[in-house]
């Protein structure tokens, strides 16, 4: 009987690279078993297994250049000749080449001979790559020629390549629309697609491939176009916007070239009329994406002999390399760090504050890669990026609608700008001592109340965190569409500090602010949408608040402005140095704001920005453009693996659980009903339905590991992992820790984590095995961690002294006034939490008014802000809090309050 090969597509949802490698390693093992089998029946059985596996792999191999048809045919021949040893040798050779990607640089890997040495030019090395190193990619050709001619065509293309090309590439040829889509999804090495007219549609795709294709197509939607070549080009761009597309047309060439909607196409050629030009175009397209204007120039700068008579003695490193005492600094960091430092903005280095040269070019390239109209580099983290955007767009007295649990930079931005924050609470997840996101119903409700109170004009901006620290991903398209229906010029700031990588996942991209902004514009231009609005608008204008709340609202295409900003901590999810951040802009009215934006940049940007951070932003952009798709899919795949392994593991799952979709997103906010990432419902089509429909989606890469049932609070567990097992993680909550996979993680990291969790479970088992005392202690500790949780206090309101009106239910307030009031020592008093005066004042007044921010870690959001009325639930929460770190509060002094006589 043949061993069953499971349909692993659900298992390897995000990375077919993993699937392919696993299949090859499986095949290798079966080849070994074949060689080792010691009777003819067993040998035949093993041989058939190898045949079966080989056929299974063939379906994937046609989308990859290596091992390619030639080696696969030899492989099959050897099996057919019952050459078990020869088959094993070839399988071993291919496997090893795939595992370390040496086929990219080692011509011998493409040869069937068994005794060729490894050239090993490109083995992994943290040292600099050799001067001869040339990045590798694959060119996908969608052809209308008979498949019998493909091998020759591939060879013809290879013959065009030259030693002085900046990159090495290998061609792959497919003949159908379906195979083209599958190839770009399954093969991340594809960077350029050349499409000939006249390719076929494949009605006979295998069930497995058809299944995969349907899943991917659910991301593309139906884009039927009368011209199949253009339809394919559009679909490919939707899946992977970074791809270069070349058309090799035999008709309509002039019309295509002149079509402004086809501006995304790199070049249109008349068939294969000019092969060398096509080759050069392939190389040039990738070279343009590879270019890092600032970094390239910095490298050149570092090589020049330059005398410096400005500040920054470390520039050029002479005082370091000649020092008697700090030479180790030079040895540790290496010469380039110092040679590439300067406080000058001349010499081609450009100025971050007024970029006109290579920083400007680098920013333009970043804008294009991240789908924005403009991009601005920030070298002081997203904390500063947020303040820049808010200062540029908010003035004193404006109202900013804001998630109370947002990062503290937003609260401080409100203090700086004098805007009135209108805090809206996210839905609570009290069981885990954390919040989710702010529901669309709450956002609409807040806007509608402002409208009723005649204050809608003052509502300038909405600030939301996407995704939240714990992975709640908003539906920015839906949120913006419905909020713009109420306030057509509302500006949105999406704090995507954690989510910058999402642009490179075809799935998650749809939940990014920049993608949503582009979609909003498409809707506003779309005649169908305009028609629907025209039909609904009379009814919509007459809606009661309740109907506004419960009906899906449409934007007015005449008055709506799309004004969207996104901040992204590039350093959090991509290869930028710490503090490297970007502001992405997609704003119809940016021209009016540009002056204020520049002022805000001047206000917050250091006049000595770090050159290396700027360079790393440039480099991170290059990397994401060229390999972001691969890296992000892999990181996501690893997250899925961790989720499944932990939650299904017989030992680990007794004490630990990674919180699943249903744990973190209440059902009414999951229209698709997706509940889990670890059961069989997690495949592309359900995920893509959830991405489109659900109010909230869970970022699969953010893994909340509940550790309360193991008797650990988040902080303890974090310390245990770091101290004993060298595992560092993200944040903690009372009974959980947050793990995160990113583009840096490997399968070995996952194995390490799982091994450690098993070890910890064993230790717990052992400690309670024969000791009832210990078992009892564990039980009561677990109860306190998972059951006795203080309720999360919602935002109360600002004291009337800090409000602009006396209307009932007014939440927004002048945080800046309250903040500065606390500078007056005489206006402040301290009350200890244990002091009974607190209870008396809660009961009889005068109200307790916070003088400052109080932010416990965890959970990390402000329990109190300056000017806020302190209520009984807040005091209860504080009294029950058992965390060590509370910013803005010390046990010895107590709560800092504004004295009643100073708040009227
Ligand atoms: C949601 C959010 N926004 C902004 C920031 C600040 O980012 P940075 O560390 O790049 O200053 C953080 C930091 O953790 C954050 O979580």
PDB file of N, CA, C and O in Angstrom, residues 69 73 125 272 325 331 391 436 468 557 619 752 772:
ATOM      1  N   UNK A  69      13.176  20.936 -15.337  1.00  0.00           N
ATOM      2  CA  UNK A  69      12.691  19.775 -16.052  1.00  0.00           C
ATOM      3  C   UNK A  69      13.811  18.773 -16.332  1.00  0.00           C
ATOM      4  O   UNK A  69      13.619  17.573 -16.253  1.00  0.00           O
ATOM      5  N   UNK A  73      13.586  14.990 -15.063  1.00  0.00           N
ATOM      6  CA  UNK A  73      13.487  13.879 -16.018  1.00  0.00           C
ATOM      7  C   UNK A  73      14.541  12.814 -15.694  1.00  0.00           C
ATOM      8  O   UNK A  73      14.258  11.604 -15.695  1.00  0.00           O
ATOM      9  N   UNK A 125      26.454  33.558   5.432  1.00  0.00           N
ATOM     10  CA  UNK A 125      27.605  34.124   6.117  1.00  0.00           C
ATOM     11  C   UNK A 125      27.215  35.476   6.664  1.00  0.00           C
ATOM     12  O   UNK A 125      26.575  36.267   5.993  1.00  0.00           O
ATOM     13  N   UNK A 272       8.764  38.996 -29.464  1.00  0.00           N
ATOM     14  CA  UNK A 272      10.132  38.836 -28.975  1.00  0.00           C
ATOM     15  C   UNK A 272      11.089  39.458 -29.986  1.00  0.00           C
ATOM     16  O   UNK A 272      12.163  38.939 -30.275  1.00  0.00           O
ATOM     17  N   UNK A 325      42.267  53.754  24.892  1.00  0.00           N
ATOM     18  CA  UNK A 325      41.277  53.189  25.800  1.00  0.00           C
ATOM     19  C   UNK A 325      39.979  52.715  25.154  1.00  0.00           C
ATOM     20  O   UNK A 325      39.245  51.934  25.770  1.00  0.00           O
ATOM     21  N   UNK A 331      36.703  48.039  17.220  1.00  0.00           N
ATOM     22  CA  UNK A 331      36.768  46.627  16.823  1.00  0.00           C
ATOM     23  C   UNK A 331      35.356  46.038  16.811  1.00  0.00           C
ATOM     24  O   UNK A 331      35.002  45.257  15.928  1.00  0.00           O
ATOM     25  N   UNK A 391       0.542  66.967  15.131  1.00  0.00           N
ATOM     26  CA  UNK A 391       0.790  68.413  15.161  1.00  0.00           C
ATOM     27  C   UNK A 391       0.448  69.047  13.814  1.00  0.00           C
ATOM     28  O   UNK A 391      -0.080  70.155  13.744  1.00  0.00           O
ATOM     29  N   UNK A 436      -9.692  44.854  23.327  1.00  0.00           N
ATOM     30  CA  UNK A 436      -9.619  44.566  21.895  1.00  0.00           C
ATOM     31  C   UNK A 436      -9.506  45.869  21.133  1.00  0.00           C
ATOM     32  O   UNK A 436      -8.710  46.733  21.486  1.00  0.00           O
ATOM     33  N   UNK A 468      -3.665  46.332  16.964  1.00  0.00           N
ATOM     34  CA  UNK A 468      -3.360  46.647  18.349  1.00  0.00           C
ATOM     35  C   UNK A 468      -2.184  45.788  18.794  1.00  0.00           C
ATOM     36  O   UNK A 468      -1.795  44.834  18.111  1.00  0.00           O
ATOM     37  N   UNK A 557     -20.016  60.851  -2.813  1.00  0.00           N
ATOM     38  CA  UNK A 557     -18.871  60.968  -3.737  1.00  0.00           C
ATOM     39  C   UNK A 557     -18.518  62.421  -4.061  1.00  0.00           C
ATOM     40  O   UNK A 557     -17.397  62.691  -4.473  1.00  0.00           O
ATOM     41  N   UNK A 619      17.197  50.580   3.092  1.00  0.00           N
ATOM     42  CA  UNK A 619      17.501  49.162   2.841  1.00  0.00           C
ATOM     43  C   UNK A 619      16.284  48.281   3.152  1.00  0.00           C
ATOM     44  O   UNK A 619      15.982  47.332   2.423  1.00  0.00           O
ATOM     45  N   UNK A 752      12.889  25.473  19.252  1.00  0.00           N
ATOM     46  CA  UNK A 752      13.439  25.837  20.561  1.00  0.00           C
ATOM     47  C   UNK A 752      12.309  26.203  21.529  1.00  0.00           C
ATOM     48  O   UNK A 752      12.261  25.726  22.664  1.00  0.00           O
ATOM     49  N   UNK A 772       1.241  17.482  47.612  1.00  0.00           N
ATOM     50  CA  UNK A 772      -0.117  18.057  47.591  1.00  0.00           C
ATOM     51  C   UNK A 772      -0.096  19.538  47.939  1.00  0.00           C
ATOM     52  O   UNK A 772      -0.885  20.344  47.440  1.00  0.00           O
TER      53      UNK A 772
END
